[in-house]
Coordinates of C-alpha atoms in Angstrom, one line a residue:
Chain A
M11 CA -187.7 -118.8 52.0
S12 CA -189.7 -115.5 53.1
K13 CA -191.0 -113.3 50.4
H14 CA -189.8 -110.6 52.6
I15 CA -186.3 -111.3 52.6
Q16 CA -186.6 -111.7 48.8
W17 CA -188.0 -108.4 48.5
L18 CA -185.4 -106.9 51.1
Y19 CA -182.7 -108.3 48.8
E20 CA -184.2 -106.7 45.8
E21 CA -184.4 -103.2 47.4
L22 CA -180.9 -103.2 49.1
P23 CA -179.0 -102.1 45.6
G24 CA -181.8 -99.2 45.6
L25 CA -180.9 -98.5 49.2
V26 CA -177.3 -98.4 48.9
S27 CA -177.3 -96.3 45.7
R28 CA -179.8 -93.5 47.2
G29 CA -177.8 -93.3 50.2
V30 CA -180.3 -94.5 52.6
M31 CA -178.0 -97.0 54.2
P32 CA -174.2 -97.5 53.6
A33 CA -172.8 -100.7 51.6
E34 CA -171.4 -102.6 54.6
V35 CA -174.8 -102.3 56.3
A36 CA -176.3 -103.7 53.2
E37 CA -173.5 -106.5 53.2
R38 CA -173.9 -107.3 56.8
L39 CA -177.8 -107.5 56.3
R40 CA -177.1 -110.2 53.6
Q41 CA -174.8 -111.9 55.6
H42 CA -177.3 -112.2 58.4
Y43 CA -179.9 -113.6 56.2
G44 CA -177.6 -116.0 54.1
A45 CA -178.6 -116.5 50.5
P46 CA -182.3 -117.2 51.0
G47 CA -183.5 -116.6 47.3
T48 CA -181.5 -119.4 45.9
P49 CA -183.1 -122.7 46.2
A50 CA -179.6 -124.1 46.5
G51 CA -178.7 -122.5 49.5
A52 CA -182.0 -124.0 51.4
A53 CA -181.2 -127.3 49.9
K54 CA -177.6 -127.1 51.1
R55 CA -178.8 -126.5 54.6
W56 CA -181.3 -129.3 54.6
A57 CA -178.3 -131.6 53.3
I58 CA -176.1 -130.5 56.2
I59 CA -178.9 -131.0 58.9
L60 CA -180.1 -134.3 57.7
F61 CA -176.9 -135.8 57.0
S62 CA -175.3 -134.9 60.4
I63 CA -178.6 -136.5 62.0
L64 CA -178.6 -139.4 59.8
G65 CA -175.0 -140.0 60.3
A66 CA -175.2 -139.7 64.0
A67 CA -178.4 -141.6 64.4
L68 CA -177.0 -144.6 62.1
I69 CA -173.9 -144.6 64.3
G70 CA -176.0 -144.8 67.8
G71 CA -178.3 -147.3 66.4
G72 CA -175.6 -149.6 65.3
I73 CA -174.1 -149.3 68.8
I74 CA -177.6 -150.2 70.2
L75 CA -177.9 -153.3 68.0
L76 CA -174.3 -154.4 68.9
L77 CA -175.2 -154.1 72.7
A78 CA -178.5 -155.6 72.4
H79 CA -176.9 -158.8 71.2
N80 CA -176.0 -159.3 75.0
W81 CA -172.2 -160.1 75.2
E82 CA -172.1 -162.9 77.8
E83 CA -168.2 -162.8 77.8
L84 CA -168.4 -159.5 79.3
S85 CA -168.4 -159.3 82.8
R86 CA -170.7 -156.9 85.1
P87 CA -168.2 -154.2 85.6
V88 CA -167.0 -154.1 81.7
R89 CA -170.6 -153.8 80.7
A90 CA -171.2 -150.9 83.2
V91 CA -168.3 -149.1 81.9
I92 CA -169.5 -150.1 78.2
S93 CA -173.0 -148.5 79.1
V94 CA -171.9 -145.2 80.1
A95 CA -169.0 -144.7 77.8
P96 CA -170.7 -143.5 75.0
L97 CA -172.7 -140.9 76.8
A98 CA -169.4 -139.8 78.6
V99 CA -167.8 -139.3 75.2
A100 CA -170.8 -137.2 73.6
A101 CA -170.8 -135.1 76.6
A102 CA -166.9 -134.6 76.3
I103 CA -167.4 -133.5 72.7
G104 CA -170.4 -131.2 73.4
A105 CA -168.4 -129.5 76.0
W106 CA -165.7 -129.2 73.6
L107 CA -167.8 -127.6 71.2
L108 CA -169.2 -125.2 73.5
W109 CA -165.8 -124.6 75.1
T110 CA -164.1 -123.6 71.4
G111 CA -167.5 -121.7 70.5
R112 CA -168.2 -124.1 67.2
T113 CA -171.3 -123.0 66.2
S114 CA -171.6 -124.9 62.8
T115 CA -175.0 -126.8 62.2
A116 CA -173.3 -130.0 61.1
W117 CA -171.3 -130.3 64.4
R118 CA -174.3 -129.4 66.7
E119 CA -176.9 -131.4 65.3
G120 CA -174.6 -134.5 64.7
V121 CA -173.2 -134.5 68.6
G122 CA -176.8 -133.5 70.0
T123 CA -178.2 -136.6 68.0
F124 CA -175.2 -138.9 69.2
Q125 CA -175.5 -137.6 72.9
T126 CA -179.4 -138.2 72.8
I127 CA -179.0 -141.8 71.4
A128 CA -176.0 -142.4 74.1
I129 CA -178.6 -141.6 76.7
G130 CA -180.9 -144.3 75.4
V131 CA -178.1 -146.7 75.4
A132 CA -177.2 -146.3 78.8
I133 CA -180.5 -146.9 80.1
S134 CA -181.2 -149.9 78.0
L135 CA -178.1 -151.3 78.6
I136 CA -178.3 -151.2 82.3
A137 CA -181.6 -152.4 82.0
Q138 CA -180.0 -155.5 80.2
T139 CA -177.4 -156.0 82.5
Y140 CA -179.6 -155.9 85.8
N141 CA -182.4 -157.8 84.1
L142 CA -184.7 -154.8 85.1
G143 CA -188.1 -155.0 83.8
G144 CA -189.5 -151.7 83.5
R145 CA -192.2 -150.2 81.5
F146 CA -191.8 -148.6 77.9
D147 CA -193.4 -145.4 78.8
E148 CA -191.2 -144.9 81.8
F149 CA -188.2 -145.8 79.4
M150 CA -189.3 -142.8 77.0
L151 CA -190.1 -140.5 79.3
T152 CA -186.6 -140.6 81.4
W153 CA -185.0 -140.6 77.9
S154 CA -186.7 -137.7 76.7
L155 CA -186.3 -135.5 79.8
L156 CA -182.9 -136.0 79.9
A157 CA -182.4 -135.4 76.1
L158 CA -184.3 -132.0 76.1
P159 CA -181.6 -129.9 77.6
V160 CA -179.3 -130.9 74.8
A161 CA -181.6 -129.5 72.4
Y162 CA -181.7 -126.1 74.2
L163 CA -177.8 -126.2 75.0
L164 CA -176.3 -127.4 71.6
G165 CA -179.1 -126.0 69.4
A166 CA -179.8 -129.6 68.2
T167 CA -183.1 -130.5 66.6
L168 CA -183.0 -134.2 67.1
P169 CA -183.3 -134.2 70.7
A170 CA -186.3 -131.7 70.6
I171 CA -188.0 -134.3 68.0
L172 CA -187.2 -137.2 70.2
Y173 CA -188.8 -135.3 73.1
L174 CA -192.0 -134.5 71.3
V175 CA -192.2 -138.1 70.3
G176 CA -191.4 -139.5 73.8
I177 CA -193.8 -137.4 75.5
T178 CA -196.4 -138.6 73.2
V179 CA -195.8 -142.2 73.6
W180 CA -195.6 -141.9 77.5
T181 CA -198.9 -140.1 77.5
G182 CA -200.5 -142.7 75.2
A183 CA -198.9 -145.7 77.4
V184 CA -199.3 -144.1 81.1
G185 CA -202.3 -146.5 81.8
H186 CA -205.6 -146.1 83.3
D187 CA -204.8 -143.1 85.3
A188 CA -206.5 -140.1 83.4
G189 CA -205.2 -137.3 86.0
Q190 CA -201.7 -138.4 85.1
R191 CA -202.2 -137.9 81.2
L192 CA -202.8 -134.2 81.8
W193 CA -199.1 -134.0 82.6
Y194 CA -198.7 -133.9 78.9
F195 CA -199.6 -130.4 78.7
P196 CA -196.6 -128.9 81.2
L197 CA -194.5 -131.5 79.2
L198 CA -195.3 -130.1 76.0
G199 CA -194.8 -126.4 77.4
L200 CA -191.2 -127.4 78.1
A201 CA -190.5 -127.8 74.2
L202 CA -192.4 -124.9 73.0
P203 CA -189.6 -122.4 73.8
F204 CA -187.5 -124.3 71.4
L205 CA -189.7 -123.1 68.8
W206 CA -189.5 -119.8 69.3
W207 CA -185.9 -120.0 69.8
T208 CA -184.9 -121.6 66.8
S209 CA -187.2 -119.4 64.5
R210 CA -186.0 -115.9 65.8
G211 CA -183.3 -115.7 63.1
N212 CA -185.4 -117.4 60.2
R213 CA -188.6 -119.1 60.9
Y214 CA -188.2 -120.8 57.4
H215 CA -184.9 -122.4 58.2
P216 CA -185.2 -126.3 58.1
R217 CA -184.8 -126.6 61.9
P218 CA -187.9 -124.7 63.3
V219 CA -189.8 -126.0 60.4
L220 CA -189.0 -129.6 60.9
F221 CA -189.8 -129.5 64.7
A222 CA -193.1 -127.7 63.8
W223 CA -193.9 -130.7 61.6
V224 CA -193.5 -133.2 64.5
L225 CA -194.9 -130.5 66.9
A226 CA -198.3 -130.4 64.7
I227 CA -198.6 -134.1 64.4
T228 CA -197.7 -135.4 67.7
M229 CA -200.1 -132.6 69.4
S230 CA -203.1 -133.8 67.1
I231 CA -202.4 -137.4 68.6
A232 CA -201.4 -136.7 72.2
T233 CA -203.8 -134.0 73.2
G234 CA -206.8 -136.1 72.3
I235 CA -205.3 -138.9 74.3
A236 CA -204.4 -136.6 77.4
L237 CA -208.0 -135.4 77.5
E238 CA -209.6 -138.6 76.1
Q239 CA -212.1 -138.8 79.2
V240 CA -213.5 -135.6 79.3
L241 CA -213.9 -135.4 75.4
G242 CA -215.8 -138.9 75.6
R243 CA -217.9 -138.4 78.6
L244 CA -219.1 -135.0 78.2
E245 CA -219.2 -135.1 74.2
V246 CA -217.0 -131.9 73.9
W247 CA -214.6 -133.5 71.4
P248 CA -216.0 -131.6 68.3
V249 CA -215.4 -128.3 69.9
F250 CA -211.6 -129.7 71.4
F251 CA -210.6 -130.8 68.1
G252 CA -211.9 -127.9 66.3
G253 CA -210.0 -125.8 68.2
L254 CA -206.9 -127.5 68.2
F255 CA -206.7 -128.1 64.4
G256 CA -208.1 -124.1 63.8
L257 CA -205.6 -123.0 66.1
L258 CA -202.7 -124.8 64.2
F259 CA -203.9 -123.5 60.9
L260 CA -204.2 -119.9 62.3
V261 CA -200.9 -120.1 63.9
G262 CA -199.4 -121.2 60.8
A263 CA -201.1 -118.6 58.8
R264 CA -200.2 -115.8 61.3
W265 CA -196.5 -116.4 61.6
W266 CA -195.5 -118.8 58.9
G267 CA -197.7 -117.0 56.2
D268 CA -195.0 -116.2 53.7
A269 CA -193.7 -119.5 53.1
T270 CA -193.0 -120.2 49.3
A271 CA -193.3 -123.9 49.4
A272 CA -195.7 -126.2 50.9
W273 CA -193.0 -127.9 53.5
Q274 CA -192.6 -124.6 54.9
R275 CA -196.2 -124.8 56.1
P276 CA -196.2 -127.9 58.8
L277 CA -198.7 -126.0 61.1
Q278 CA -201.2 -124.6 58.1
N279 CA -201.1 -128.2 56.4
V280 CA -201.7 -130.3 59.4
G281 CA -204.2 -127.9 60.9
A282 CA -206.5 -127.7 57.3
L283 CA -206.3 -131.1 56.8
G284 CA -207.5 -131.9 60.2
A285 CA -210.0 -129.2 60.2
V286 CA -211.4 -130.6 57.1
G287 CA -211.3 -134.2 58.3
L288 CA -213.0 -133.3 61.3
S289 CA -215.8 -131.5 59.5
L290 CA -216.3 -134.6 57.3
V291 CA -217.0 -136.6 60.3
L292 CA -219.2 -134.1 61.9
S293 CA -221.2 -134.0 58.6
F294 CA -222.8 -137.3 59.6
G295 CA -225.5 -137.3 61.8
D296 CA -224.0 -140.1 64.0
A297 CA -221.4 -138.0 65.3
W298 CA -223.5 -135.9 67.2
S299 CA -225.1 -137.3 70.2
P300 CA -227.7 -135.0 71.8
G301 CA -228.4 -135.2 75.5
R302 CA -225.2 -136.0 76.5
W303 CA -223.9 -132.9 78.2
H304 CA -225.2 -132.2 81.9
W305 CA -223.7 -129.5 84.0
E306 CA -224.1 -131.7 87.0
Q307 CA -221.3 -133.9 85.3
I308 CA -218.9 -131.1 86.4
Q309 CA -218.3 -132.4 89.9
T310 CA -214.5 -132.8 90.5
W311 CA -211.8 -130.3 90.1
R312 CA -210.2 -132.4 87.8
T313 CA -213.0 -132.3 85.3
V314 CA -212.8 -128.2 85.5
V315 CA -209.3 -128.5 84.9
E316 CA -210.0 -130.6 82.1
L317 CA -212.8 -128.5 80.3
A318 CA -210.6 -125.5 81.3
A319 CA -207.9 -127.0 78.9
V320 CA -210.3 -127.9 76.4
A321 CA -211.5 -124.5 76.3
V322 CA -208.1 -122.9 75.6
F323 CA -207.9 -124.1 72.0
P324 CA -211.1 -122.7 70.7
V325 CA -211.0 -119.4 72.2
A326 CA -207.5 -118.9 71.2
A327 CA -208.4 -119.9 67.9
I328 CA -211.6 -117.7 67.5
A329 CA -209.2 -114.8 68.8
L330 CA -206.9 -115.3 65.9
W331 CA -209.8 -116.0 63.5
V332 CA -211.2 -112.4 64.2
R333 CA -207.9 -111.0 63.3
S334 CA -208.2 -113.0 60.2
W335 CA -211.3 -110.9 59.4
T336 CA -209.8 -107.7 60.1
R337 CA -206.8 -108.7 57.8
R338 CA -209.4 -109.7 55.1
A339 CA -207.2 -112.9 54.5
W340 CA -210.3 -114.7 53.3
S341 CA -208.9 -118.1 52.9
E342 CA -207.7 -118.0 56.5
V343 CA -211.3 -116.9 57.5
M344 CA -212.5 -120.0 55.7
V345 CA -210.5 -122.8 57.2
G346 CA -210.3 -120.8 60.5
A347 CA -214.0 -120.8 60.8
V348 CA -213.9 -124.5 62.1
P349 CA -213.6 -123.4 65.9
A350 CA -216.6 -121.3 65.8
L351 CA -218.6 -123.5 63.9
A352 CA -217.7 -126.4 66.0
V353 CA -219.0 -124.3 69.3
V354 CA -222.2 -123.6 67.3
G355 CA -222.5 -126.8 66.0
W356 CA -221.9 -128.2 69.5
T357 CA -224.7 -125.9 71.0
L358 CA -227.0 -127.0 68.1
G359 CA -226.0 -130.5 68.3
V360 CA -226.7 -130.8 71.9
Q361 CA -230.3 -130.5 70.7
S362 CA -230.5 -132.2 67.4
K363 CA -228.4 -134.4 65.1
L364 CA -229.8 -132.9 62.0
L365 CA -228.9 -129.3 63.0
G366 CA -225.1 -130.3 63.9
A367 CA -224.6 -132.2 60.9
G368 CA -226.4 -129.7 58.6
L369 CA -224.2 -126.9 59.4
F370 CA -221.2 -128.9 58.8
N371 CA -222.6 -129.9 55.5
L372 CA -223.3 -126.2 54.2
Y373 CA -219.8 -125.2 55.8
L374 CA -217.9 -127.9 53.7
F375 CA -219.5 -126.8 50.6
A376 CA -219.0 -123.2 51.1
L377 CA -215.3 -124.1 51.7
G378 CA -215.0 -126.3 48.8
I379 CA -216.5 -123.4 46.4
G380 CA -214.8 -120.9 48.1
T381 CA -211.4 -122.5 47.9
L382 CA -212.2 -123.2 44.2
V383 CA -212.9 -119.5 43.5
I384 CA -209.8 -118.3 45.1
G385 CA -207.8 -120.7 43.1
L386 CA -209.2 -119.7 40.1
R387 CA -208.8 -116.1 40.9
E388 CA -205.4 -116.1 41.5
R389 CA -204.7 -118.9 39.2
R390 CA -203.1 -121.5 41.5
L391 CA -203.6 -124.9 40.3
G392 CA -202.9 -126.3 43.9
T393 CA -205.6 -124.3 45.6
V394 CA -208.3 -125.3 42.9
N395 CA -207.3 -129.0 43.5
A396 CA -207.9 -128.6 47.1
G397 CA -211.2 -127.1 46.7
M398 CA -212.0 -130.0 44.3
A399 CA -210.9 -132.4 46.9
V400 CA -212.7 -130.9 49.7
L401 CA -216.1 -130.9 47.3
A402 CA -215.4 -134.4 46.1
A403 CA -215.0 -135.6 49.7
V404 CA -218.1 -134.1 51.0
I405 CA -220.1 -135.3 47.8
L406 CA -218.7 -139.0 48.4
C407 CA -219.5 -138.8 51.9
R408 CA -223.2 -137.9 51.2
F409 CA -223.7 -140.2 48.5
F410 CA -223.0 -143.2 50.9
D411 CA -224.8 -141.6 53.9
S412 CA -227.5 -144.1 54.4
D413 CA -228.9 -141.8 57.1
L414 CA -230.8 -140.0 54.2
G415 CA -233.4 -141.5 51.9
F416 CA -232.7 -142.2 48.1
V417 CA -235.1 -139.5 46.9
V418 CA -233.8 -136.7 49.0
R419 CA -230.4 -137.6 47.9
G420 CA -231.3 -138.0 44.4
V421 CA -233.0 -134.7 44.1
A422 CA -229.9 -133.1 46.2
F423 CA -227.5 -134.3 43.9
I424 CA -229.6 -132.7 40.7
V425 CA -229.8 -129.4 42.2
I426 CA -226.0 -129.3 43.3
G427 CA -225.1 -130.6 39.6
I428 CA -227.3 -127.9 38.1
G429 CA -225.8 -125.1 40.1
F430 CA -222.2 -126.5 39.4
L431 CA -223.4 -126.0 35.4
A432 CA -224.7 -122.5 36.2
T433 CA -221.7 -121.4 38.0
N434 CA -219.5 -122.7 35.4
L435 CA -221.5 -120.6 32.5
I436 CA -221.3 -117.6 34.8
L437 CA -217.6 -118.0 35.2
L438 CA -216.9 -118.5 31.6
K439 CA -218.8 -115.3 30.8
W440 CA -216.7 -113.5 33.1
K441 CA -213.7 -115.0 31.5
G442 CA -214.8 -113.9 28.2
A443 CA -215.7 -110.2 29.5
A444 CA -212.0 -110.0 30.6
K445 CA -210.6 -110.6 27.5
Chain B
M6 CA -175.8 -116.4 75.9
N7 CA -172.6 -116.1 77.5
T8 CA -170.1 -119.0 76.3
K9 CA -169.0 -119.7 80.0
I10 CA -172.5 -120.0 81.4
L11 CA -173.4 -122.0 78.5
F12 CA -170.5 -124.3 79.1
G13 CA -171.3 -124.6 82.7
L14 CA -175.0 -125.4 82.2
F15 CA -173.9 -127.9 79.5
V16 CA -171.7 -129.3 82.1
A17 CA -174.2 -129.7 84.9
V18 CA -176.9 -131.3 82.3
A19 CA -174.1 -133.8 80.9
A20 CA -173.5 -134.5 84.8
V21 CA -177.1 -135.4 85.6
Q22 CA -177.4 -137.5 82.4
L23 CA -174.3 -139.8 83.4
A24 CA -175.7 -139.7 87.1
V25 CA -178.7 -141.5 86.1
P26 CA -177.3 -144.4 84.7
V27 CA -174.2 -144.6 87.3
S28 CA -176.7 -144.4 90.0
Q29 CA -178.7 -147.5 88.5
I30 CA -175.4 -149.3 88.3
W31 CA -174.5 -148.5 92.0
K32 CA -177.8 -149.4 93.1
H33 CA -178.2 -152.6 91.5
E34 CA -174.6 -153.9 92.3
D35 CA -175.3 -153.1 95.8
I36 CA -178.3 -155.3 95.9
L37 CA -176.4 -158.1 94.0
R38 CA -173.6 -158.0 96.4
T39 CA -175.2 -157.8 99.5
G40 CA -178.9 -158.8 99.0
T41 CA -180.5 -162.1 100.4
V42 CA -180.8 -165.1 98.0
Y43 CA -184.2 -166.3 97.0
K44 CA -185.6 -168.7 94.6
F45 CA -188.8 -167.6 92.7
K46 CA -190.4 -170.6 90.7
T47 CA -191.0 -169.3 87.0
A48 CA -192.7 -170.1 83.7
P49 CA -190.4 -168.5 80.6
V50 CA -191.0 -167.6 77.2
D51 CA -188.7 -165.5 75.0
P52 CA -189.5 -162.1 73.4
Y53 CA -187.7 -159.4 72.0
D54 CA -187.0 -155.8 73.0
A55 CA -185.5 -153.4 70.3
F56 CA -183.3 -151.8 72.6
R57 CA -182.3 -154.1 75.3
G58 CA -182.2 -157.5 73.1
R59 CA -183.6 -160.9 73.5
Y60 CA -184.9 -161.8 77.1
V61 CA -186.6 -164.5 78.7
A62 CA -190.0 -163.2 79.9
L63 CA -190.6 -164.7 83.5
R64 CA -193.9 -165.3 85.1
F65 CA -194.1 -166.4 88.7
A66 CA -196.0 -169.3 90.2
D67 CA -198.8 -168.2 93.0
T68 CA -198.2 -164.4 93.1
Q69 CA -200.7 -163.6 95.4
A70 CA -200.8 -162.8 99.2
P71 CA -203.3 -162.0 102.1
V72 CA -203.7 -158.2 102.8
R73 CA -202.7 -157.4 106.3
R74 CA -205.5 -157.2 108.6
G75 CA -207.3 -153.8 108.9
E76 CA -205.6 -152.4 105.7
S77 CA -207.2 -152.3 102.1
L78 CA -205.5 -151.9 98.9
D79 CA -206.7 -150.7 95.6
R80 CA -205.9 -152.3 92.0
R81 CA -202.6 -151.1 90.7
A82 CA -201.3 -150.0 94.1
T83 CA -197.9 -149.9 95.3
A84 CA -197.5 -152.5 98.1
Y85 CA -195.0 -154.2 100.2
V86 CA -195.0 -158.1 100.8
T87 CA -193.0 -159.6 103.3
L88 CA -190.7 -162.8 102.3
R89 CA -189.3 -165.8 104.0
P90 CA -187.4 -168.7 102.5
D91 CA -188.6 -172.1 102.7
A92 CA -186.6 -175.0 103.6
D93 CA -185.2 -175.2 99.9
G94 CA -184.6 -171.6 99.6
F95 CA -187.8 -170.8 97.7
A96 CA -189.7 -167.5 98.7
Q97 CA -192.7 -167.7 100.3
F98 CA -194.9 -164.8 100.5
G99 CA -196.2 -163.5 103.7
E100 CA -198.7 -160.9 103.7
L101 CA -199.3 -157.7 101.8
T102 CA -199.1 -154.1 103.3
A103 CA -199.2 -150.4 102.3
T104 CA -196.3 -149.4 104.3
V105 CA -192.7 -150.6 104.6
P106 CA -192.4 -153.9 106.9
A107 CA -190.1 -152.6 109.9
T108 CA -188.6 -155.9 110.0
G109 CA -187.5 -159.0 107.5
D110 CA -187.3 -159.0 103.9
Y111 CA -189.8 -157.6 101.6
L112 CA -190.6 -156.7 98.0
R113 CA -192.2 -153.6 96.6
V114 CA -194.9 -154.8 94.1
E115 CA -197.9 -153.6 92.3
T116 CA -201.1 -155.3 93.2
T117 CA -203.3 -156.4 90.2
W118 CA -206.6 -157.9 91.4
G119 CA -208.1 -160.0 94.0
T120 CA -211.0 -161.5 95.9
G121 CA -211.8 -161.1 99.4
T122 CA -208.8 -160.5 101.6
N123 CA -206.4 -162.2 99.0
R124 CA -204.7 -159.9 96.4
Q125 CA -202.8 -160.8 93.3
F126 CA -199.8 -158.7 92.8
R127 CA -197.1 -158.2 90.0
L128 CA -193.2 -158.9 91.1
P129 CA -190.6 -155.9 90.0
F130 CA -188.7 -158.4 87.7
D131 CA -190.1 -160.2 85.2
M132 CA -187.3 -159.9 82.2
F133 CA -183.9 -161.9 81.9
F134 CA -181.8 -160.9 79.2
M135 CA -179.9 -163.1 77.2
D136 CA -177.3 -163.5 74.4
E137 CA -179.6 -163.4 71.6
S138 CA -178.7 -167.0 70.1
K139 CA -179.1 -168.5 73.6
A140 CA -182.8 -167.0 74.7
P141 CA -184.8 -169.1 72.2
K142 CA -182.7 -172.4 73.3
A143 CA -183.7 -171.5 76.7
E144 CA -187.3 -171.3 75.8
D145 CA -187.2 -174.6 74.3
A146 CA -185.4 -176.3 77.4
Y147 CA -187.9 -174.7 79.5
R148 CA -190.8 -176.4 77.2
Q149 CA -189.1 -179.8 78.0
F150 CA -188.2 -179.5 81.6
G151 CA -190.1 -176.7 82.9
N152 CA -193.0 -176.3 85.6
R153 CA -196.0 -177.6 84.2
R154 CA -199.3 -176.3 85.4
G155 CA -200.5 -178.6 88.5
G156 CA -197.5 -180.8 87.9
Q157 CA -194.7 -181.3 90.4
T158 CA -191.0 -181.9 89.1
N159 CA -188.4 -182.6 91.4
A160 CA -186.1 -180.2 90.0
P161 CA -188.0 -177.1 89.2
T162 CA -187.4 -174.0 86.9
Y163 CA -186.6 -171.0 89.1
A164 CA -185.0 -167.3 89.2
V165 CA -182.4 -166.7 91.7
V166 CA -183.0 -163.3 93.0
R167 CA -181.2 -161.0 95.4
V168 CA -183.5 -159.0 97.7
K169 CA -182.6 -155.9 99.5
N170 CA -184.7 -152.8 101.0
G171 CA -187.8 -153.9 98.9
R172 CA -185.9 -154.4 95.4
G173 CA -184.9 -157.5 93.7
V174 CA -182.6 -158.2 91.0
I175 CA -182.4 -161.5 89.3
E176 CA -179.2 -162.7 89.4
D177 CA -179.7 -166.2 87.2
L178 CA -182.2 -168.4 85.7
C179 CA -182.0 -172.3 86.7
I180 CA -183.6 -175.0 84.6
T181 CA -183.5 -178.2 86.5
G182 CA -181.5 -176.5 89.1
V183 CA -178.7 -175.7 86.8
P184 CA -177.8 -172.3 85.8
V185 CA -179.3 -171.7 82.3
R186 CA -176.3 -171.0 80.6
E187 CA -174.5 -174.1 81.9
F188 CA -177.7 -176.2 81.2
L189 CA -177.2 -175.1 77.7
R190 CA -173.7 -175.7 77.2
T191 CA -174.1 -179.3 78.7
A192 CA -177.1 -179.7 76.3
A193 CA -175.1 -178.7 73.3
A194 CA -171.9 -180.8 74.4
G195 CA -174.1 -183.8 75.1
K196 CA -175.7 -183.5 71.2

């Protein structure tokens, strides 16, 4: 839960006693924010959401399996009625919920999940009854598009999550036509207001957090597939993925920066993991292919649109990164540097493999040591371990990197090792001085 | 948002959600009731679909036709193939065109590949769904009695398909000229 709310709760009694606000306003504030400081409150909220989704999903899944058995004794009209019956029931319950103004999370999540599954049941069973072939990607897209409004109208999470997964599957399966895959972006745009809408009251609530996890993971997969052609053909993938992971991380740091637990930081976690992974890949000389970019390759309007879509991510990320500098948020600055470095590296890598790879080796060492130092200074074991992990990864990569000669590697390892021992001595001295 | 507006929107969305399956039922019932009957020679095997259950995957013999003169068709393009029945009711493919034929029965297909003026295509139906216990048996029966490559049997395996306005709906699958479910019943009784 947010540190700010915790702070607010600590301030409330003082504010009331000093007459800054009347007691009922303080009470109303407490009601509005719920009981955030207590882990028990958050756990209960998670339990309610997960149990309603699980319950409804199990019932729906059971119905799907029962119907998939294919009861031959049933006539076609009976099967037609059975196909749409669960959906009609779900719609009736949903309408009743809205009519009676029931806002409980358990009801909405449960009914929303059930209705989502009922849509899938109806489409599948009709396909079974009439022996319709149909492709899996078309099925997923129809299902996802029909389910998404339920997310908004009932405020249910599962339809929104299914939608994200559905459009990702569709993008992967839509086939050879690369132009069609670009539709992923407008489709994604339909789901983004859900994040904004559910995080208005409390952005650390399980509902937006769960959605953001799925969003970050599916985006990392689907955007790459949607732009696959231009990323590969024009070799701009380092710039794109650097921008994507950097943007995820910085957006998370900017709007979800006060999270107290790791699971409340979906965008930061996925973004940071992606950024480090990408940097490791780019620290190999073979990742760079000089001479692949030619301005003459931009010939069609589609290429222009694709390149514009690619550029949006690093541009937005670098804009946020500049903000991190002005706020002096150094851990953000370090991880968020990947988009800018990818642009610089790509400009260098177009000329020479060594320059591109060298830049990312330097960056990874700086990132590892910087994270380590911040962790030590703030006495946070998790951060120390993250710094160690980055260093260990880059060291392992270089140890097995056959592009470099044994002598070069040997000397470099010894020099870096001496550097570590020296740093350690300096740190110990500092610590001694502090005592 | 106002409860009434929200309620109205929800009812509208639910109506669309229900309209999609209901219109599918309507359309396919209409084809099954009023479409023309054709037989398509097949080669079934039995895979599995988590959502729709067990089915017999159908491959059709000789799915190619000449492209209408003066037209050209790309790969993976939507095309229309004209149909006429032979003396035994089996479907014979006429020609492939890019536009809807003015007269006679036809099917909307997707072209795959081809050489010269001939093009291969994929028929819009390739799955026959069955009871989960029967689909594997149907496959066994096919292996025993099905159309072997190059060989001619007197009682072939075929799908009975109703065709109307370019769409086809499989009505039944026949093994040695007998509907597959009846065939399996007889086989079980004979054991």
